[in-house]
């Protein structure tokens, strides 16, 4: 009976988490002024209104028929809101605001959809012997898919002019001592990547399996992220004009798109300004620099260094001086909370590097989870033993094209559940809007 009760409780928690995740996306859309709902802040992406329908229709398309046998009540909306855009080399979308349904129609679709799903979820979760064998994983997928959009939508809304947004409460004034970064030695040792099937009931996306140990030779890594201050020096030294620092593809992209500074920066007279979520401020020199993979790679090369590999990231973040002993999180095994880093929607923007000393890893590497995803030099590929999820086969497999790089860690807008050690994020190297920073290694 005890086991049955706890199974029901876990299932009930899942429904609660789905409801909480919905609040995240609801809150996010509330920062968009009504007149800006049909804007397209990033040329390569859909208009904002698409995502209002998408985060709901995704759940419906995933669960309704497959898990609960529910019939569609609006097939055209199910299709219209089904897919986002991954802008690799394609043309720009040309749809007009008038091509999209009215907000009221979408709100009505969303409300009915949530209501029908909630009833089915509650009914099915109350009885552990009922439902699709993969039901729990499917609901986890719905939750994390939505939370990922809560983050990537923040990147998109970041590019929406401040006047088109409802300003959030004031951001904190940080009183962080100026950090001095240096290289710290990480001794050779093993790192556990990914999750293993069968060990426990932990949820992971398909690309997190099959987990395995990797031996990582010794190397040295920056104790702090590269800051805006550091990146300014790279720019002043002519980094963007130095052909030798860029791959052929990156050089072409940089020139064609006229890239000469990080996307979050803007020149105003003699000053560099920084675009925060709700307005421009003078460039905060001690914030981690947010740049594309191509820019991060050029900077590392300028110093004769590299970006870390995915395995090196794991060693620096989770390894300890006792080989074979790894932590769940850089700071230890305690679940993520506000003592340990800038993540889980606490802030809209970065904090100064080193603002969370208690979150440092066993080797004294700061902010390695939180305050910005960290670029690695590892191309996103499947782990040996990878199998796509039957109910979402393209989630990872569509991106194993050699054109995406692994990011690890997490940003201010990454949900706590996705700060797990095995979670892998990925982006293409020239997409400049991501909350991604980096640090360098010598190996
Ligand atoms: Fe999506």
Coordinates of C-alpha atoms and ligand atoms in Angstrom, one line a residue:
X1 CA 0.0 0.0 0.0
X2 CA 2.9 2.3 0.8
X3 CA 4.4 1.8 -2.6
X4 CA 1.0 2.4 -4.3
X5 CA 0.5 5.7 -2.3
X6 CA 3.9 7.0 -3.2
X7 CA 3.3 6.1 -6.9
X8 CA 0.1 8.1 -6.8
X9 CA 2.0 11.0 -5.1
X10 CA 4.7 11.0 -7.8
X11 CA 2.0 11.1 -10.4
X12 CA 0.1 13.9 -8.6
X13 CA 3.4 15.9 -8.3
X14 CA 3.7 15.6 -12.1
X15 CA 0.3 17.3 -12.6
X16 CA 1.3 20.0 -10.1
X17 CA 4.5 20.6 -12.0
X18 CA 2.7 20.9 -15.3
X19 CA 0.4 23.5 -13.8
X20 CA 3.4 25.4 -12.4
X21 CA 5.1 25.3 -15.8
X22 CA 2.0 26.8 -17.4
X23 CA 2.3 29.7 -15.0
X24 CA 5.9 30.3 -16.2
X25 CA 4.8 30.8 -19.8
X26 CA 1.6 32.7 -18.8
X27 CA 3.8 35.1 -16.8
X28 CA 6.2 35.5 -19.7
X29 CA 3.5 36.5 -22.2
X30 CA 2.2 39.0 -19.7
X31 CA 5.4 41.1 -20.2
X32 CA 4.4 41.6 -23.9
X33 CA 2.1 44.6 -24.5
X34 CA -1.1 43.7 -26.2
X35 CA -0.2 45.7 -29.3
X36 CA 3.1 43.8 -29.6
X37 CA 1.7 40.3 -29.6
X38 CA 2.0 39.9 -33.4
X39 CA 5.5 41.4 -33.5
X40 CA 8.4 39.3 -34.8
X41 CA 11.4 40.3 -32.6
X42 CA 13.8 37.9 -34.3
X43 CA 13.6 37.8 -38.1
X44 CA 14.3 34.1 -38.4
X45 CA 11.6 33.1 -35.9
X46 CA 7.8 33.0 -35.7
X47 CA 5.8 36.0 -34.5
X48 CA 5.1 36.0 -30.7
X49 CA 1.5 35.0 -31.2
X50 CA 2.6 31.6 -32.7
X51 CA 4.2 30.6 -29.3
X52 CA 1.0 31.5 -27.4
X53 CA -0.7 28.7 -29.3
X54 CA 2.4 26.5 -29.7
X55 CA 3.2 25.7 -26.0
X56 CA -0.4 24.5 -25.6
X57 CA -0.9 22.7 -28.9
X58 CA 2.3 20.8 -28.3
X59 CA 0.9 19.2 -25.2
X60 CA -2.3 18.4 -27.0
X61 CA -0.6 16.9 -30.0
X62 CA 1.6 14.8 -27.7
X63 CA -0.9 13.6 -25.2
X64 CA -4.6 13.9 -26.2
X65 CA -5.0 11.1 -28.7
X66 CA -1.9 9.0 -27.8
X67 CA -2.3 9.0 -24.0
X68 CA -6.0 9.6 -23.4
X69 CA -7.9 8.8 -26.6
X70 CA -9.2 12.4 -26.8
X71 CA -10.5 13.6 -30.2
X72 CA -9.4 17.0 -31.6
X73 CA -11.8 19.8 -31.4
X74 CA -9.7 22.2 -33.7
X75 CA -7.5 20.3 -36.1
X76 CA -6.5 23.4 -38.0
X77 CA -5.1 25.0 -34.8
X78 CA -3.4 21.7 -33.8
X79 CA -1.5 21.9 -37.1
X80 CA -1.0 25.7 -37.3
X81 CA 0.8 25.8 -33.9
X82 CA 2.7 22.5 -34.2
X83 CA 6.2 23.5 -35.2
X84 CA 8.7 26.2 -34.5
X85 CA 11.7 27.2 -36.6
X86 CA 15.3 26.3 -36.3
X87 CA 17.0 28.9 -38.5
X88 CA 19.8 27.0 -40.2
X89 CA 20.4 28.4 -43.6
X90 CA 16.8 28.7 -44.6
X91 CA 15.0 31.8 -45.9
X92 CA 13.2 34.2 -43.6
X93 CA 9.5 33.7 -42.9
X94 CA 7.3 36.2 -44.7
X95 CA 3.8 35.7 -43.1
X96 CA 1.8 38.8 -42.1
X97 CA 0.1 39.5 -38.7
X98 CA -3.2 39.1 -40.5
X99 CA -2.3 35.6 -41.4
X100 CA -2.7 34.6 -37.8
X101 CA -5.9 34.0 -35.8
X102 CA -7.1 36.6 -33.3
X103 CA -5.8 36.4 -29.7
X104 CA -9.3 35.7 -28.4
X105 CA -9.6 32.6 -30.6
X106 CA -6.3 31.3 -29.5
X107 CA -7.1 32.0 -25.8
X108 CA -10.3 30.0 -26.2
X109 CA -8.5 27.1 -27.9
X110 CA -5.9 27.1 -25.1
X111 CA -8.5 27.2 -22.3
X112 CA -10.5 24.3 -23.7
X113 CA -7.4 22.3 -24.4
X114 CA -6.1 22.8 -20.9
X115 CA -9.4 21.9 -19.4
X116 CA -9.7 18.7 -21.4
X117 CA -6.1 17.6 -20.7
X118 CA -6.4 18.4 -17.0
X119 CA -9.4 16.3 -16.6
X120 CA -7.8 13.4 -18.4
X121 CA -4.5 13.8 -16.6
X122 CA -6.1 13.9 -13.2
X123 CA -8.3 10.8 -14.0
X124 CA -5.4 8.8 -15.3
X125 CA -2.8 9.7 -12.7
X126 CA -5.1 8.8 -9.8
X127 CA -4.7 5.2 -10.8
X128 CA -1.1 3.9 -11.4
X129 CA -2.3 0.9 -13.3
X130 CA -4.0 3.0 -15.9
X131 CA -2.8 4.9 -18.9
X132 CA -0.1 4.6 -21.6
X133 CA 3.0 2.8 -20.4
X134 CA 5.1 5.9 -21.3
X135 CA 2.6 8.4 -19.8
X136 CA 4.9 9.7 -17.1
X137 CA 7.7 10.3 -19.5
X138 CA 5.3 12.0 -21.9
X139 CA 4.2 14.4 -19.2
X140 CA 7.8 15.2 -18.3
X141 CA 8.4 16.0 -21.9
X142 CA 5.4 18.3 -21.9
X143 CA 6.7 20.1 -18.8
X144 CA 10.3 20.4 -20.0
X145 CA 9.3 21.4 -23.5
X146 CA 7.3 24.2 -22.1
X147 CA 10.0 25.3 -19.6
X148 CA 12.5 25.3 -22.5
X149 CA 10.2 27.7 -24.4
X150 CA 9.9 29.8 -21.2
X151 CA 13.7 30.3 -21.7
X152 CA 14.0 30.6 -25.5
X153 CA 11.0 32.9 -25.5
X154 CA 12.9 35.1 -23.1
X155 CA 15.8 35.3 -25.7
X156 CA 13.2 36.4 -28.2
X157 CA 11.5 38.9 -26.0
X158 CA 14.9 40.3 -25.1
X159 CA 15.1 41.5 -28.7
X160 CA 11.7 43.2 -28.5
X161 CA 12.1 46.9 -27.9
X162 CA 11.7 47.9 -24.2
X163 CA 8.7 50.1 -25.1
X164 CA 6.8 47.1 -26.4
X165 CA 7.1 45.3 -23.0
X166 CA 5.6 45.8 -19.6
X167 CA 8.5 46.5 -17.3
X168 CA 9.1 43.9 -14.5
X169 CA 10.0 45.0 -11.0
X170 CA 13.4 46.5 -10.6
X171 CA 16.4 44.3 -10.9
X172 CA 18.8 44.0 -7.9
X173 CA 21.8 46.2 -7.4
X174 CA 24.7 43.7 -7.1
X175 CA 27.4 44.3 -4.5
X176 CA 29.9 41.7 -5.7
X177 CA 33.6 42.1 -5.2
X178 CA 35.6 42.3 -8.5
X179 CA 36.5 38.8 -9.5
X180 CA 40.0 37.9 -10.7
X181 CA 39.9 35.0 -13.0
X182 CA 42.8 32.6 -13.4
X183 CA 43.4 29.1 -14.8
X184 CA 42.9 26.3 -12.2
X185 CA 44.3 22.8 -12.8
X186 CA 41.8 20.0 -13.1
X187 CA 43.6 16.6 -12.5
X188 CA 43.0 13.7 -14.9
X189 CA 40.0 11.6 -13.9
X190 CA 36.7 10.1 -15.0
X191 CA 33.5 12.0 -15.8
X192 CA 30.0 10.5 -16.0
X193 CA 28.1 11.8 -19.0
X194 CA 24.4 11.2 -19.4
X195 CA 22.0 8.9 -17.7
X196 CA 21.9 5.2 -17.6
X197 CA 18.7 3.3 -18.2
X198 CA 17.5 1.2 -15.4
X199 CA 19.5 2.8 -12.6
X200 CA 16.5 4.8 -11.3
X201 CA 13.3 6.3 -12.5
X202 CA 15.0 9.7 -13.4
X203 CA 13.6 11.4 -16.5
X204 CA 16.0 12.4 -19.3
X205 CA 15.6 13.3 -22.9
X206 CA 16.7 10.8 -25.5
X207 CA 20.1 12.5 -26.0
X208 CA 21.0 12.0 -22.3
X209 CA 21.1 8.2 -22.9
X210 CA 23.1 6.0 -22.8
X211 CA 25.2 7.3 -20.0
X212 CA 28.9 6.3 -19.8
X213 CA 32.1 7.2 -18.1
X214 CA 34.8 9.1 -20.0
X215 CA 38.5 9.4 -19.0
X216 CA 39.5 13.0 -19.1
X217 CA 43.3 13.9 -19.1
X218 CA 44.4 16.8 -16.9
X219 CA 43.7 20.4 -18.2
X220 CA 43.4 23.9 -16.8
X221 CA 40.2 26.0 -17.0
X222 CA 39.2 29.6 -16.2
X223 CA 37.8 30.0 -12.7
X224 CA 35.3 32.6 -13.9
X225 CA 33.5 33.2 -17.2
X226 CA 34.9 35.6 -19.7
X227 CA 33.5 39.0 -18.8
X228 CA 32.4 41.9 -20.9
X229 CA 35.6 43.6 -19.7
X230 CA 37.7 40.9 -21.1
X231 CA 35.8 40.7 -24.4
X232 CA 36.2 44.5 -24.8
X233 CA 40.0 44.0 -24.9
X234 CA 39.6 41.4 -27.6
X235 CA 37.6 43.9 -29.6
X236 CA 40.0 46.7 -29.0
X237 CA 42.9 44.4 -30.1
X238 CA 41.1 43.9 -33.5
X239 CA 39.7 40.5 -32.8
X240 CA 36.8 40.9 -35.2
X241 CA 39.1 41.9 -38.0
X242 CA 41.8 39.2 -37.4
X243 CA 41.1 36.6 -40.1
X244 CA 43.3 34.0 -38.5
X245 CA 40.9 33.7 -35.5
X246 CA 37.8 32.7 -37.4
X247 CA 36.9 29.6 -39.4
X248 CA 35.9 30.1 -43.0
X249 CA 32.3 29.7 -42.2
X250 CA 32.5 32.0 -39.2
X251 CA 34.3 34.7 -41.2
X252 CA 31.7 34.6 -43.9
X253 CA 28.9 34.8 -41.4
X254 CA 30.5 37.7 -39.5
X255 CA 31.1 39.7 -42.7
X256 CA 27.7 39.0 -44.3
X257 CA 25.8 39.8 -41.1
X258 CA 28.1 42.8 -40.3
X259 CA 28.9 41.4 -36.8
X260 CA 31.5 43.6 -35.0
X261 CA 30.4 43.3 -31.4
X262 CA 28.2 41.1 -29.2
X263 CA 24.5 41.3 -30.1
X264 CA 23.6 42.4 -26.5
X265 CA 26.0 45.5 -26.9
X266 CA 25.2 48.8 -28.6
X267 CA 27.4 51.8 -29.3
X268 CA 26.2 55.2 -28.2
X269 CA 28.6 58.0 -28.8
X270 CA 31.8 57.0 -26.9
X271 CA 30.0 54.5 -24.7
X272 CA 29.1 50.9 -25.0
X273 CA 25.6 50.2 -23.8
X274 CA 24.1 46.8 -22.9
X275 CA 20.6 45.7 -23.7
X276 CA 19.0 44.2 -20.7
X277 CA 15.5 42.7 -20.8
X278 CA 13.8 45.9 -19.9
X279 CA 16.2 48.6 -21.2
X280 CA 19.7 49.7 -22.0
X281 CA 22.3 50.3 -19.3
X282 CA 26.0 51.2 -19.5
X283 CA 28.0 48.1 -20.3
X284 CA 28.4 46.1 -17.0
X285 CA 32.0 45.2 -17.3
X286 CA 31.9 42.3 -14.8
X287 CA 28.9 40.4 -16.3
X288 CA 29.7 37.3 -18.3
X289 CA 29.8 38.1 -22.0
X290 CA 27.0 36.6 -24.0
X291 CA 28.2 35.7 -27.4
X292 CA 27.7 33.2 -30.2
X293 CA 29.9 30.1 -30.4
X294 CA 31.8 31.6 -33.3
X295 CA 32.7 34.7 -31.3
X296 CA 33.6 32.6 -28.2
X297 CA 35.9 30.4 -30.3
X298 CA 37.7 33.4 -31.9
X299 CA 38.3 34.9 -28.4
X300 CA 39.7 31.6 -27.1
X301 CA 42.0 31.3 -30.1
X302 CA 43.2 34.8 -29.6
X303 CA 44.5 33.7 -26.2
X304 CA 46.0 30.5 -27.6
X305 CA 43.3 28.5 -25.7
X306 CA 40.2 26.5 -26.6
X307 CA 36.6 26.2 -25.5
X308 CA 36.2 23.2 -23.1
X309 CA 35.0 19.9 -24.4
X310 CA 31.8 18.5 -23.0
X311 CA 33.9 16.0 -21.0
X312 CA 36.1 18.8 -19.6
X313 CA 33.0 20.7 -18.6
X314 CA 31.8 17.7 -16.6
X315 CA 35.2 17.3 -14.8
X316 CA 35.4 21.0 -13.9
X317 CA 31.8 21.2 -12.8
X318 CA 31.1 17.9 -11.1
X319 CA 34.4 16.2 -10.4
X320 CA 36.2 16.2 -7.1
X321 CA 39.8 15.6 -6.0
X322 CA 38.8 12.0 -5.2
X323 CA 38.6 10.3 -8.6
X324 CA 35.4 8.4 -9.1
X325 CA 33.4 10.7 -6.7
X326 CA 31.2 13.1 -8.6
X327 CA 28.7 15.6 -7.4
X328 CA 25.1 16.0 -8.7
X329 CA 25.7 19.8 -8.9
X330 CA 28.9 21.8 -8.7
X331 CA 28.2 22.8 -5.1
X332 CA 27.3 19.3 -3.9
X333 CA 24.1 17.2 -3.9
X334 CA 21.6 19.7 -2.6
X335 CA 18.8 20.6 -5.1
X336 CA 19.3 24.0 -6.9
X337 CA 18.2 27.0 -4.9
X338 CA 18.9 30.7 -4.8
X339 CA 22.0 30.4 -2.7
X340 CA 23.9 28.6 -5.5
X341 CA 23.5 30.5 -8.7
X342 CA 21.6 32.7 -11.1
X343 CA 19.0 30.3 -12.5
X344 CA 15.4 29.2 -12.2
X345 CA 13.9 32.5 -13.3
X346 CA 15.2 34.5 -10.3
X347 CA 16.5 37.3 -12.5
X348 CA 16.0 38.5 -16.0
X349 CA 19.6 39.3 -16.6
X350 CA 23.1 38.1 -15.6
X351 CA 24.7 38.8 -12.3
X352 CA 28.4 39.8 -12.0
X353 CA 30.7 36.8 -12.2
X354 CA 31.4 35.4 -8.7
X355 CA 28.1 36.7 -7.2
X356 CA 27.4 33.1 -5.9
X357 CA 30.6 31.9 -4.2
X358 CA 28.7 29.0 -2.5
X359 CA 27.9 27.6 -6.0
X360 CA 31.5 27.1 -6.9
X361 CA 32.6 23.5 -7.9
X362 CA 35.0 21.4 -5.9
X363 CA 37.9 22.8 -8.0
X364 CA 36.8 26.4 -7.3
X365 CA 35.2 27.0 -10.7
X366 CA 32.5 29.7 -10.3
X367 CA 29.1 30.1 -12.0
X368 CA 29.6 27.0 -14.1
X369 CA 25.9 26.2 -13.7
X370 CA 23.8 29.3 -14.0
X371 CA 24.3 32.9 -15.2
X372 CA 24.6 31.8 -18.8
X373 CA 24.9 28.5 -20.7
X374 CA 28.5 27.6 -21.4
X375 CA 29.6 26.9 -25.0
X376 CA 31.7 23.8 -25.5
X377 CA 33.8 22.8 -28.5
X378 CA 31.9 19.5 -28.7
X379 CA 29.6 19.0 -31.7
X380 CA 26.2 17.8 -30.7
X381 CA 26.1 14.1 -31.4
X382 CA 24.3 11.0 -29.9
X383 CA 25.9 9.1 -27.1
X384 CA 26.6 5.4 -28.0
X385 CA 23.3 3.5 -27.4
X386 CA 21.1 6.5 -28.3
X387 CA 17.6 5.7 -29.2
X388 CA 15.1 8.4 -30.3
X389 CA 11.9 8.7 -28.2
X390 CA 9.1 6.9 -29.9
X391 CA 6.6 9.7 -29.3
X392 CA 9.0 12.6 -30.2
X393 CA 11.6 11.0 -32.6
X394 CA 12.9 14.3 -34.0
X395 CA 13.7 16.0 -30.7
X396 CA 17.4 15.4 -30.8
X397 CA 17.9 13.4 -34.0
X398 CA 16.9 16.3 -36.3
X399 CA 20.0 18.2 -34.9
X400 CA 22.7 15.6 -35.3
X401 CA 23.8 17.4 -38.4
X402 CA 27.3 18.5 -37.3
X403 CA 26.0 22.1 -37.3
X404 CA 25.2 22.4 -33.6
X405 CA 27.4 22.6 -30.5
X406 CA 26.7 21.3 -27.0
X407 CA 26.0 23.9 -24.3
X408 CA 26.1 23.0 -20.6
X409 CA 25.2 24.7 -17.4
X410 CA 22.2 27.0 -17.5
X411 CA 21.1 30.6 -17.7
X412 CA 19.1 33.0 -15.4
X413 CA 16.0 31.7 -17.3
X414 CA 16.7 28.0 -17.1
X415 CA 14.3 26.0 -14.9
X416 CA 15.8 24.1 -11.9
X417 CA 14.8 20.7 -13.3
X418 CA 17.0 21.2 -16.3
X419 CA 20.1 21.9 -14.3
X420 CA 20.6 18.2 -13.9
X421 CA 24.1 17.0 -14.7
X422 CA 23.0 14.9 -17.7
X423 CA 21.0 17.7 -19.5
X424 CA 22.5 18.7 -22.8
X425 CA 21.5 21.9 -24.7
X426 CA 22.7 22.7 -28.2
X427 CA 22.6 25.6 -30.6
X428 CA 24.1 26.4 -34.0
X429 CA 27.3 28.5 -33.8
X430 CA 26.1 31.7 -35.4
X431 CA 22.9 32.3 -33.5
X432 CA 23.6 35.4 -31.4
X433 CA 20.5 35.7 -29.2
X434 CA 21.2 32.9 -26.7
X435 CA 22.0 33.5 -23.1
X436 CA 25.4 31.7 -23.6
X437 CA 28.8 32.6 -22.3
X438 CA 32.0 30.7 -22.1
X439 CA 35.3 30.1 -20.4
X440 CA 38.6 28.8 -21.8
X441 CA 40.8 25.8 -21.2
X442 CA 44.4 24.9 -21.8
X443 CA 45.0 21.2 -22.5
Ligands
LIG1 FE1 8.4 23.7 -29.3

